[in-house]
Coordinates of C-alpha atoms and ligand atoms in Angstrom, one line a residue:
Chain J
M1 CA -13.1 28.4 -5.3
L2 CA -13.3 26.4 -2.0
L3 CA -16.1 27.1 0.3
V4 CA -16.3 25.4 3.7
K5 CA -19.7 26.0 5.1
H6 CA -20.5 25.6 8.8
I7 CA -18.8 22.3 9.3
T8 CA -18.6 20.4 12.5
V9 CA -16.3 17.4 13.1
H10 CA -16.2 14.9 15.9
Y11 CA -13.5 12.3 16.8
G12 CA -15.7 9.9 18.7
Q13 CA -17.6 11.9 21.3
R14 CA -15.2 14.8 21.1
Q15 CA -16.1 17.8 19.0
V16 CA -12.9 19.0 17.3
L17 CA -14.3 21.5 14.8
T18 CA -17.4 23.7 15.6
D19 CA -19.3 25.5 12.8
V20 CA -16.2 26.4 10.8
T21 CA -16.7 28.5 7.7
L22 CA -13.8 29.4 5.4
L23 CA -13.4 30.6 1.9
V24 CA -10.5 30.4 -0.6
K25 CA -11.1 32.6 -3.6
P26 CA -9.5 32.1 -7.1
K27 CA -5.8 33.0 -7.1
E28 CA -5.7 33.4 -3.4
I29 CA -3.3 32.2 -0.8
V30 CA -5.1 31.8 2.5
S31 CA -3.3 31.0 5.7
L32 CA -4.8 29.1 8.6
I33 CA -3.1 29.7 11.9
G34 CA -3.8 28.3 15.4
A35 CA -2.1 26.7 18.3
N36 CA -1.3 23.0 18.6
G37 CA -4.5 20.9 18.7
A38 CA -6.7 23.8 17.4
G39 CA -8.0 21.5 14.7
K40 CA -6.0 22.7 11.6
T41 CA -5.1 19.3 10.4
T42 CA -8.6 18.1 11.1
L43 CA -10.0 20.8 8.9
L44 CA -7.8 19.7 6.0
R45 CA -8.7 16.1 6.6
A46 CA -12.4 17.0 6.6
I47 CA -12.0 18.8 3.3
T48 CA -10.4 15.9 1.6
G49 CA -12.7 13.3 3.1
L50 CA -10.2 11.6 5.4
T51 CA -12.4 12.5 8.3
P52 CA -16.2 12.5 8.1
L53 CA -18.3 15.6 8.8
S54 CA -21.0 15.7 11.4
A55 CA -22.6 18.8 10.0
G56 CA -22.1 21.4 7.3
D57 CA -20.8 21.0 3.8
V58 CA -17.8 21.8 1.5
L59 CA -18.2 23.1 -2.0
F60 CA -15.5 23.3 -4.6
D61 CA -16.2 25.5 -7.7
D62 CA -19.8 25.6 -6.5
V63 CA -20.1 21.8 -6.6
P64 CA -20.7 20.1 -3.2
I65 CA -17.9 17.6 -2.5
R66 CA -18.5 16.9 1.2
S67 CA -21.7 17.0 3.0
V68 CA -23.8 15.1 5.5
T69 CA -26.8 14.7 3.2
F70 CA -25.3 14.3 -0.3
E71 CA -23.3 11.5 -1.8
Q72 CA -19.7 12.5 -1.1
V73 CA -16.8 12.5 -3.5
P74 CA -14.4 9.8 -2.2
T75 CA -10.9 10.8 -1.1
C76 CA -9.4 9.0 -4.2
R77 CA -11.4 11.3 -6.5
M78 CA -10.3 14.6 -4.9
I79 CA -7.2 15.0 -6.9
E80 CA -9.2 14.6 -10.2
K81 CA -11.5 17.4 -8.9
G82 CA -8.4 19.5 -8.5
I83 CA -7.7 19.4 -4.8
G84 CA -4.3 18.3 -3.7
L85 CA -3.1 17.9 -0.1
V86 CA 0.5 17.8 1.1
P87 CA -0.1 16.1 4.4
E88 CA 1.4 16.9 7.8
G89 CA 4.8 15.0 8.0
R90 CA 4.9 14.9 4.2
G91 CA 3.7 11.3 3.9
L92 CA 6.3 10.3 1.3
F93 CA 6.5 6.8 0.0
S94 CA 10.0 6.4 1.5
D95 CA 10.7 3.0 0.1
M96 CA 10.1 4.3 -3.4
T97 CA 12.5 6.5 -5.4
V98 CA 12.1 10.2 -5.9
L99 CA 11.0 9.5 -9.5
E100 CA 8.5 6.9 -8.4
N101 CA 7.1 9.3 -5.9
L102 CA 6.6 11.9 -8.6
E103 CA 5.0 9.3 -10.8
M104 CA 2.6 8.4 -8.0
G105 CA 1.7 12.1 -7.8
A106 CA 0.6 11.9 -11.4
Y107 CA -1.3 8.6 -10.9
S108 CA -4.6 10.4 -11.7
V109 CA -3.3 11.8 -15.0
R110 CA -3.8 9.6 -18.0
D111 CA -2.0 11.7 -20.6
K112 CA 1.6 10.5 -20.8
Q113 CA 2.7 13.6 -22.6
A114 CA 1.3 15.8 -19.8
I115 CA 3.0 13.8 -17.1
H116 CA 6.3 14.1 -18.9
L117 CA 5.9 17.9 -19.2
Q118 CA 5.0 18.3 -15.6
K119 CA 7.9 16.2 -14.5
K120 CA 10.2 18.4 -16.5
K121 CA 8.7 21.4 -14.9
M122 CA 9.1 20.0 -11.4
F123 CA 12.8 19.2 -12.1
D124 CA 13.3 22.8 -13.3
R125 CA 11.7 24.2 -10.2
F126 CA 13.4 21.7 -7.8
P127 CA 16.8 20.8 -9.4
I128 CA 17.7 18.8 -6.3
L129 CA 15.0 16.3 -7.2
F130 CA 16.5 15.7 -10.6
E131 CA 19.9 15.0 -9.0
R132 CA 18.3 12.6 -6.5
R133 CA 15.7 11.1 -8.8
E134 CA 16.9 7.5 -8.4
Q135 CA 17.4 7.8 -4.7
K136 CA 14.9 6.4 -2.1
A137 CA 12.7 9.2 -0.9
G138 CA 13.4 8.2 2.7
A139 CA 17.1 8.8 2.3
M140 CA 16.7 12.5 1.7
S141 CA 17.1 15.4 4.1
G142 CA 14.0 17.0 5.6
G143 CA 14.1 20.0 3.3
E144 CA 14.5 17.8 0.2
Q145 CA 11.6 15.6 1.4
Q146 CA 9.4 18.7 1.7
M147 CA 10.3 19.8 -1.8
L148 CA 9.4 16.3 -3.0
A149 CA 6.1 16.2 -1.2
I150 CA 5.1 19.5 -2.7
A151 CA 6.3 18.5 -6.2
R152 CA 4.6 15.2 -6.0
T153 CA 1.2 16.9 -5.3
L154 CA 1.8 19.4 -8.0
M155 CA 2.4 16.6 -10.6
A156 CA -1.4 16.3 -10.9
R157 CA -1.7 20.1 -11.5
P158 CA -4.2 20.7 -8.8
K159 CA -6.3 23.9 -8.8
L160 CA -6.2 24.1 -5.0
L161 CA -3.1 23.1 -2.9
L162 CA -3.7 22.3 0.8
L163 CA -0.4 22.5 2.7
D164 CA -0.2 21.2 6.2
E165 CA 2.8 22.7 8.0
P166 CA 5.3 22.6 5.1
G167 CA 7.9 24.2 7.4
L168 CA 7.7 21.6 10.1
G169 CA 11.2 20.6 11.2
L170 CA 13.0 22.8 8.6
S171 CA 15.6 25.5 9.3
P172 CA 14.3 29.1 9.1
L173 CA 16.2 29.6 5.8
M174 CA 14.6 26.4 4.3
V175 CA 11.1 27.5 5.5
K176 CA 11.6 30.8 3.8
Q177 CA 12.6 29.0 0.6
V178 CA 9.6 26.7 0.7
M179 CA 7.3 29.8 1.2
D180 CA 8.8 31.5 -1.8
I181 CA 8.2 28.5 -3.9
I182 CA 4.6 28.5 -2.8
L183 CA 4.3 32.1 -3.7
D184 CA 5.8 31.3 -7.1
I185 CA 3.4 28.5 -7.8
N186 CA 0.5 30.7 -6.9
K187 CA 1.6 33.6 -9.1
E188 CA 2.6 31.6 -12.1
D189 CA -0.1 29.0 -12.3
G190 CA -2.8 30.8 -10.3
V191 CA -3.0 27.8 -7.9
M192 CA -5.2 28.5 -4.9
V193 CA -3.4 27.7 -1.6
L194 CA -4.7 27.0 1.8
L195 CA -1.7 27.1 4.0
V196 CA -1.5 25.8 7.6
E197 CA 1.7 26.9 9.3
Q198 CA 3.1 27.1 12.8
N199 CA 5.2 30.1 11.9
A200 CA 2.3 32.6 11.8
R201 CA 4.3 35.6 10.9
L202 CA 5.8 33.9 7.8
A203 CA 2.4 32.5 6.8
L204 CA 0.7 35.8 7.1
R205 CA 3.4 37.6 5.2
H206 CA 3.0 35.1 2.4
S207 CA -0.7 35.1 2.1
H208 CA -3.6 37.3 1.1
R209 CA -6.0 36.5 3.9
G210 CA -5.8 34.5 7.1
Y211 CA -8.1 32.6 9.5
V212 CA -7.4 32.1 13.1
L213 CA -8.6 28.8 14.6
E214 CA -8.9 28.4 18.4
N215 CA -10.3 25.3 20.0
G216 CA -12.0 24.3 16.7
K217 CA -13.6 27.6 16.1
V218 CA -12.8 30.4 13.7
V219 CA -12.3 33.3 16.0
L220 CA -11.0 35.8 13.5
S221 CA -10.5 36.2 9.7
D222 CA -9.1 39.2 7.9
E223 CA -6.6 40.4 5.3
S224 CA -3.2 39.1 6.3
T225 CA -1.7 42.6 6.5
L226 CA -4.4 43.6 9.0
L227 CA -3.9 40.4 11.1
L228 CA -0.2 41.1 11.3
K229 CA -1.1 44.5 12.8
N230 CA -3.8 43.2 15.1
P231 CA -2.5 43.5 18.7
N232 CA -4.3 40.3 19.9
I233 CA -2.8 38.3 17.1
Q234 CA 0.6 39.8 17.8
K235 CA 0.4 38.8 21.4
A236 CA -0.9 35.3 20.9
Y237 CA 0.8 34.2 17.7
L238 CA 3.6 36.6 16.7
G239 CA 5.5 36.6 20.0
G240 CA 4.4 40.0 21.3
Chain D
M1 CA 25.9 -30.7 -1.8
L2 CA 24.7 -29.1 -5.0
Q3 CA 22.0 -31.8 -5.2
H4 CA 20.7 -30.8 -1.7
L5 CA 20.7 -27.2 -2.8
L6 CA 18.6 -28.0 -5.8
N7 CA 16.2 -30.1 -3.8
G8 CA 16.0 -27.4 -1.1
L9 CA 15.3 -24.7 -3.7
T10 CA 12.5 -26.8 -5.1
V11 CA 10.7 -27.0 -1.8
G12 CA 11.7 -23.4 -1.0
S13 CA 10.2 -22.0 -4.2
I14 CA 6.9 -23.5 -3.2
Y15 CA 7.1 -21.9 0.3
A16 CA 8.1 -18.7 -1.4
L17 CA 5.0 -18.7 -3.7
V18 CA 2.7 -19.2 -0.7
A19 CA 4.6 -16.8 1.5
L20 CA 4.1 -14.0 -1.1
G21 CA 0.3 -14.4 -0.5
Y22 CA 0.7 -13.7 3.2
T23 CA 3.2 -10.8 2.7
L24 CA 1.2 -9.1 -0.1
V25 CA -1.9 -8.9 2.0
Y26 CA 0.0 -8.0 5.2
G27 CA 1.7 -5.2 3.3
I28 CA -1.5 -3.4 2.6
L29 CA -3.9 -4.6 5.3
K30 CA -1.5 -5.2 8.2
F31 CA -3.1 -8.5 9.1
I32 CA -2.3 -12.2 8.6
N33 CA -4.7 -13.8 6.3
F34 CA -5.0 -17.2 8.0
A35 CA -7.4 -18.5 5.4
H36 CA -4.7 -18.3 2.7
G37 CA -3.7 -21.9 3.0
D38 CA -7.3 -23.0 2.5
V39 CA -7.9 -20.7 -0.4
L40 CA -5.0 -22.4 -2.2
M41 CA -6.3 -25.8 -1.2
I42 CA -9.6 -25.0 -2.9
G43 CA -7.8 -23.8 -6.0
T44 CA -5.8 -27.1 -6.1
Y45 CA -9.0 -29.1 -5.9
V46 CA -10.6 -27.1 -8.7
A47 CA -7.5 -27.7 -10.8
L48 CA -7.7 -31.4 -10.0
M49 CA -11.4 -31.7 -10.9
V50 CA -10.9 -29.8 -14.2
F51 CA -7.9 -31.9 -15.0
K52 CA -9.8 -35.2 -14.4
G53 CA -12.7 -33.9 -16.4
L54 CA -10.6 -32.9 -19.4
K55 CA -7.8 -35.4 -19.5
S56 CA -9.6 -38.1 -21.5
F57 CA -10.8 -35.5 -24.1
I58 CA -7.8 -33.4 -24.9
E59 CA -4.1 -33.8 -24.8
I60 CA -2.6 -34.0 -21.3
P61 CA -0.4 -30.8 -21.4
F62 CA -3.4 -28.7 -22.6
A63 CA -5.7 -30.3 -20.0
F64 CA -3.1 -29.5 -17.3
G65 CA -2.6 -26.0 -18.5
I66 CA -6.4 -25.3 -18.4
A67 CA -6.6 -27.0 -15.0
V68 CA -3.9 -24.7 -13.6
L69 CA -5.6 -21.6 -15.0
A70 CA -8.9 -22.7 -13.6
G71 CA -7.3 -23.3 -10.2
M72 CA -5.6 -19.9 -10.2
L73 CA -8.8 -18.2 -11.3
S74 CA -11.0 -19.9 -8.7
S75 CA -8.5 -19.1 -5.9
A76 CA -8.2 -15.5 -7.0
L77 CA -12.0 -15.2 -7.1
L78 CA -12.4 -16.8 -3.7
G79 CA -9.7 -14.6 -2.2
V80 CA -11.5 -11.5 -3.5
V81 CA -14.9 -12.7 -2.3
I82 CA -13.5 -13.5 1.2
E83 CA -11.9 -10.1 1.4
R84 CA -15.2 -8.4 0.4
L85 CA -17.4 -10.4 2.8
A86 CA -15.2 -11.3 5.7
Y87 CA -12.5 -8.7 6.0
R88 CA -13.6 -5.4 4.5
P89 CA -16.5 -5.0 7.0
L90 CA -14.0 -5.3 9.8
R91 CA -11.4 -2.9 8.4
H92 CA -11.9 -0.3 11.1
A93 CA -12.6 -2.8 13.8
P94 CA -9.9 -3.7 16.4
R95 CA -7.0 -5.6 14.9
L96 CA -8.0 -8.9 16.4
A97 CA -11.4 -9.0 14.6
P98 CA -10.2 -9.7 11.1
L99 CA -7.8 -12.2 12.4
I100 CA -10.6 -14.2 14.1
S101 CA -12.7 -13.8 11.0
A102 CA -9.8 -15.3 8.9
I103 CA -9.6 -18.3 11.2
G104 CA -13.3 -18.7 10.9
V105 CA -13.1 -18.6 7.1
S106 CA -10.2 -21.1 7.2
V107 CA -12.4 -23.6 9.2
I108 CA -15.3 -23.1 6.9
L109 CA -13.2 -23.7 3.8
S110 CA -11.4 -26.8 5.0
N111 CA -14.7 -28.3 6.2
S112 CA -16.5 -27.5 3.0
A113 CA -13.7 -29.1 1.1
A114 CA -14.0 -32.3 3.2
L115 CA -17.8 -32.2 2.6
I116 CA -17.6 -31.6 -1.2
F117 CA -14.5 -33.5 -2.2
G118 CA -14.4 -36.1 0.6
T119 CA -11.7 -36.6 3.2
K120 CA -9.9 -39.3 1.2
S121 CA -6.9 -37.9 -0.6
Q122 CA -6.9 -37.9 -4.4
R123 CA -4.1 -37.8 -7.0
F124 CA -3.5 -35.9 -10.2
D125 CA -2.2 -39.2 -11.7
M126 CA -0.2 -37.6 -14.4
P127 CA 0.2 -40.2 -17.1
F128 CA 3.8 -39.6 -17.6
N129 CA 6.4 -41.1 -15.3
N130 CA 8.6 -39.1 -13.1
T131 CA 11.9 -40.8 -13.9
P132 CA 14.8 -38.7 -12.8
I133 CA 17.0 -37.2 -15.4
H134 CA 20.8 -37.1 -14.8
C135 CA 22.7 -34.1 -15.7
G136 CA 26.3 -34.5 -14.7
S137 CA 26.2 -35.4 -11.0
L138 CA 22.8 -33.8 -10.5
V139 CA 19.6 -35.7 -10.5
V140 CA 16.5 -33.7 -11.5
T141 CA 13.0 -35.2 -11.7
P142 CA 10.7 -33.7 -14.3
Y143 CA 8.3 -32.5 -11.5
Q144 CA 11.2 -30.8 -9.9
G145 CA 12.1 -29.0 -13.1
L146 CA 8.4 -28.0 -13.6
I147 CA 8.2 -26.7 -10.0
L148 CA 11.4 -24.7 -10.2
I149 CA 10.7 -23.2 -13.6
T150 CA 7.1 -22.3 -12.9
A151 CA 7.8 -20.9 -9.5
F152 CA 10.7 -18.7 -10.7
V153 CA 8.8 -17.5 -13.7
M154 CA 5.8 -16.5 -11.5
M155 CA 8.1 -14.7 -9.0
A156 CA 9.8 -12.8 -11.9
L157 CA 6.4 -11.8 -13.3
L158 CA 5.3 -10.5 -9.9
H159 CA 8.5 -8.6 -9.5
V160 CA 8.2 -6.9 -12.9
F161 CA 4.5 -6.2 -12.2
I162 CA 5.2 -4.6 -8.8
K163 CA 8.3 -2.6 -10.0
T164 CA 7.3 -1.3 -13.4
T165 CA 3.6 -1.1 -13.9
R166 CA 1.4 1.8 -12.9
T167 CA -0.8 -0.5 -10.8
G168 CA 2.1 -2.3 -9.3
K169 CA 3.6 1.0 -8.1
A170 CA 0.2 2.0 -6.7
M171 CA 0.1 -1.3 -4.8
R172 CA 3.4 -0.5 -3.3
A173 CA 2.4 3.0 -2.5
S174 CA -0.8 1.8 -0.9
S175 CA 1.0 -0.7 1.3
E176 CA 3.4 2.0 2.5
N177 CA 0.8 4.7 3.1
P178 CA -2.8 4.0 2.0
L179 CA -4.2 7.4 2.9
V180 CA -1.6 9.3 1.0
A181 CA -2.1 7.0 -1.9
E182 CA -5.8 7.8 -1.8
L183 CA -4.9 11.5 -2.0
M184 CA -3.0 10.8 -5.2
G185 CA -6.1 9.2 -6.7
V186 CA -5.4 5.5 -5.9
D187 CA -8.5 3.5 -5.1
T188 CA -7.1 1.5 -2.2
D189 CA -10.0 -1.0 -2.3
R190 CA -9.0 -1.9 -5.8
M191 CA -5.3 -2.3 -4.8
I192 CA -6.4 -4.6 -2.0
R193 CA -8.4 -6.7 -4.5
F194 CA -5.2 -6.9 -6.6
T195 CA -3.2 -8.2 -3.7
F196 CA -5.7 -10.9 -3.0
I197 CA -5.8 -11.8 -6.7
W198 CA -2.0 -12.1 -7.0
G199 CA -1.6 -13.8 -3.6
S200 CA -4.3 -16.4 -4.1
A201 CA -3.4 -17.2 -7.7
L202 CA 0.3 -17.8 -6.7
G203 CA -0.9 -19.9 -3.8
A204 CA -3.0 -22.1 -6.1
I205 CA 0.0 -22.7 -8.4
A206 CA 2.0 -23.7 -5.4
G207 CA -0.7 -26.0 -4.2
I208 CA -1.0 -27.7 -7.6
L209 CA 2.8 -28.0 -7.9
V210 CA 3.2 -29.8 -4.6
S211 CA 0.3 -32.1 -5.2
L212 CA 1.7 -33.3 -8.5
D213 CA 4.1 -35.6 -6.8
Y214 CA 1.9 -36.2 -3.8
K215 CA -1.8 -35.9 -3.3
V216 CA -4.7 -33.5 -2.7
Y217 CA -6.5 -33.5 0.6
P218 CA -8.6 -31.0 2.5
T219 CA -6.0 -30.0 5.0
L220 CA -3.3 -29.6 2.3
G221 CA -3.1 -25.9 2.9
S222 CA -2.5 -26.1 6.7
L223 CA 1.1 -27.3 7.0
I224 CA 2.3 -25.6 3.8
G225 CA 0.5 -22.4 4.9
L226 CA 2.2 -22.5 8.3
K227 CA 5.6 -23.1 6.8
A228 CA 5.1 -20.3 4.3
F229 CA 3.9 -18.0 7.0
I230 CA 7.1 -18.6 8.9
A231 CA 9.0 -18.0 5.7
A232 CA 7.2 -14.7 5.3
V233 CA 8.0 -13.6 8.8
V234 CA 11.6 -14.8 8.5
G235 CA 12.0 -12.7 5.3
G236 CA 10.3 -9.7 6.9
I237 CA 6.5 -9.7 6.7
G238 CA 5.2 -7.2 4.2
N239 CA 8.4 -7.3 2.2
I240 CA 8.0 -9.0 -1.2
S241 CA 11.7 -9.9 -1.8
G242 CA 11.8 -11.0 1.8
A243 CA 9.0 -13.5 1.2
M244 CA 10.9 -15.0 -1.7
L245 CA 14.2 -15.1 0.2
G246 CA 12.5 -16.5 3.4
G247 CA 10.8 -19.3 1.4
L248 CA 13.9 -20.3 -0.5
L249 CA 16.0 -20.1 2.7
L250 CA 13.6 -22.3 4.7
G251 CA 13.5 -24.9 1.9
V252 CA 17.2 -25.1 1.7
L253 CA 17.8 -25.2 5.4
E254 CA 15.2 -28.0 5.8
T255 CA 16.8 -30.1 3.2
Y256 CA 20.3 -29.5 4.6
G257 CA 19.0 -30.2 8.0
V258 CA 17.8 -33.7 7.1
A259 CA 20.6 -34.5 4.6
V260 CA 23.7 -33.0 6.1
L261 CA 23.0 -32.5 9.8
G262 CA 21.1 -35.8 10.0
I263 CA 18.0 -34.4 11.6
P264 CA 15.4 -37.3 11.5
V265 CA 12.9 -36.8 8.7
G266 CA 10.1 -36.8 11.3
Y267 CA 11.6 -33.7 12.9
K268 CA 12.2 -31.9 9.6
D269 CA 9.4 -29.4 10.4
T270 CA 11.1 -28.3 13.6
V271 CA 13.8 -26.6 11.4
A272 CA 11.3 -24.0 10.4
F273 CA 10.3 -23.2 14.0
V274 CA 13.9 -23.1 15.2
L275 CA 14.7 -20.7 12.3
L276 CA 11.7 -18.6 13.2
I277 CA 12.7 -18.3 16.9
I278 CA 16.3 -17.4 16.0
I279 CA 15.2 -14.8 13.5
L280 CA 12.7 -13.3 15.9
L281 CA 15.4 -13.1 18.6
V282 CA 18.1 -11.6 16.4
R283 CA 16.1 -9.6 13.9
P284 CA 12.5 -9.2 15.0
S285 CA 11.5 -7.4 11.8
G286 CA 12.8 -10.3 9.6
L287 CA 15.8 -10.5 7.3
L288 CA 14.6 -7.7 4.9
G289 CA 12.0 -6.1 7.0
S290 CA 12.7 -2.5 8.0
N291 CA 11.9 -0.6 11.1
K292 CA 11.7 2.6 9.2
R293 CA 10.6 5.9 10.6
D294 CA 9.6 8.9 8.8
K295 CA 12.3 11.5 8.9
V296 CA 11.0 14.8 10.3
Ligands
ATP1 N1 -7.5 10.5 15.2 C1 -7.8 11.2 16.3 N2 -8.6 10.7 17.2 C2 -9.0 11.4 18.3 N3 -8.7 12.7 18.5 C3 -7.9 13.3 17.6 C4 -7.4 12.6 16.4 N4 -6.6 13.4 15.7 C5 -6.6 14.6 16.3 N5 -7.3 14.5 17.5 C6 -7.6 15.6 18.4 O1 -8.2 16.6 17.7 C7 -7.7 17.9 18.1 C8 -7.3 18.6 16.8 O2 -6.2 18.0 16.2 P1 -5.5 18.5 14.9 O3 -4.5 17.5 14.5 O4 -6.5 18.9 13.9 O5 -4.7 19.8 15.5 P2 -3.7 20.7 14.8 O6 -4.3 22.1 14.8 O7 -3.4 20.2 13.4 O8 -2.5 20.6 15.7 P3 -0.9 20.6 15.4 O9 -0.5 22.1 15.2 O10 -0.3 20.0 16.6 O11 -0.7 19.9 14.1 C9 -6.5 17.6 19.0 O12 -7.0 17.9 20.3 C10 -6.3 16.2 18.9 O13 -5.9 15.6 20.1
MG2 MG1 -1.7 19.5 12.5

């Protein structure tokens, strides 16, 4: 369970997140929607420690991982704790092969057997990655790269998957495919998902609950089905 | 012709070893470690001292082997300490700050060396002679053989390490995208330490190898450092194969420049600068450097 408690984040003087509280319960897919610059990426960065907090704290399975007062878990220990982030723009190691990218995803796993099994599982789920395994990651299409980015993070078998705009730059069909894969992963392995997505309709349709972020503040949170029906949300995020 | 190639590769392999130090650090920290030449100079001095201390007690090859290890270790340690004290505190400072810090460290090191070891140059004085061996039409001196073999073995070792080991892959990943590597569980600070260890140790070997046939002096690292830096830029700074290629190419061109084109020996060093200017004009990112963009 991820609990973000009243966090505030600054970039220099500028306050980008204000008193944000958010919860991801076991087995849940939660979507986070908001306009460009609302602070979605910043929230994911704050959870993983890439950006420091100025107030509040973050708990994972009831253990504090980020806080202003406690010793924090460094970013490089987050994956061991079970939190994996697929960053905005994918962040692949484009000079490395597909296989090497997957191996990097399993860097925190010491059990060779487990790595092997997980690799097989990823190849079953994403056959295209098997075909391209010896190819440089940078030489793949946008959709293939997104598959690789997700598969790479899944290599460490995280309990919580943070996804930052997995549909960015993909065709609608491809986005749909990626969403279905996220649903699958959630159903089969019970992985919690916090999904940031520009396509609010798709995100809400594929999630249990949703949060709406405006100018760094959570202005609304509810069951996704209810958000989809909410006239204000329809007007602002679902194109009327 | 073949003879010049061999001579050129010998010099070039030294440049390549030193160039690797610049490129490894640049790859991950995106800054030029201007103290690299001085770090390798200190390692060379340590090797010299250890060798002189041991050579009357144990057999020469053993003494030399231990001296090389001591030189590598001390350079590696020095590199790590400098990173910790002079560069890490400035990691989030403007890009110019660590550069200035590196120049400061460089001045401190070369002056300390002059103070501790004296400004007078010293020699390894290896007790075996360096009589050239003729194989066919080629003439190879034993030193040349030692330099070529050692340099190529070390480069092969680095290559295997970077390509196949878990840590080597993590080093490459960190140099391409440190934050994402952190998200995968890589401790980037540890990877940075590894690059300083490798770079400095390879540099020390290069320093010792050139000094065998020549001498050891406090500014030893400056010219070789500058040449190697040029080699690294020519090959594409940050690119490991590029550093090797750039070093070898520079060595070969210098040798051909003097021997074939008849450039006066005194102007030999200009070859490096001319090459640098040409490369920067034609391929600003270096021979193997890439201007890659993330595909969106
Ligand atoms: N490194 C930074 N330094 C200063 N300001 C930043 C930095 N990164 C983001 N910001 C600002 O913080 C605000 C929130 O940015 P953030 O990237 O979190 O938005 P976002 O909701 O992810 O937007 P998008 O949908 O465009 O990805 C923006 O106004 C942005 O300009
Ligand atoms: Mg964003």
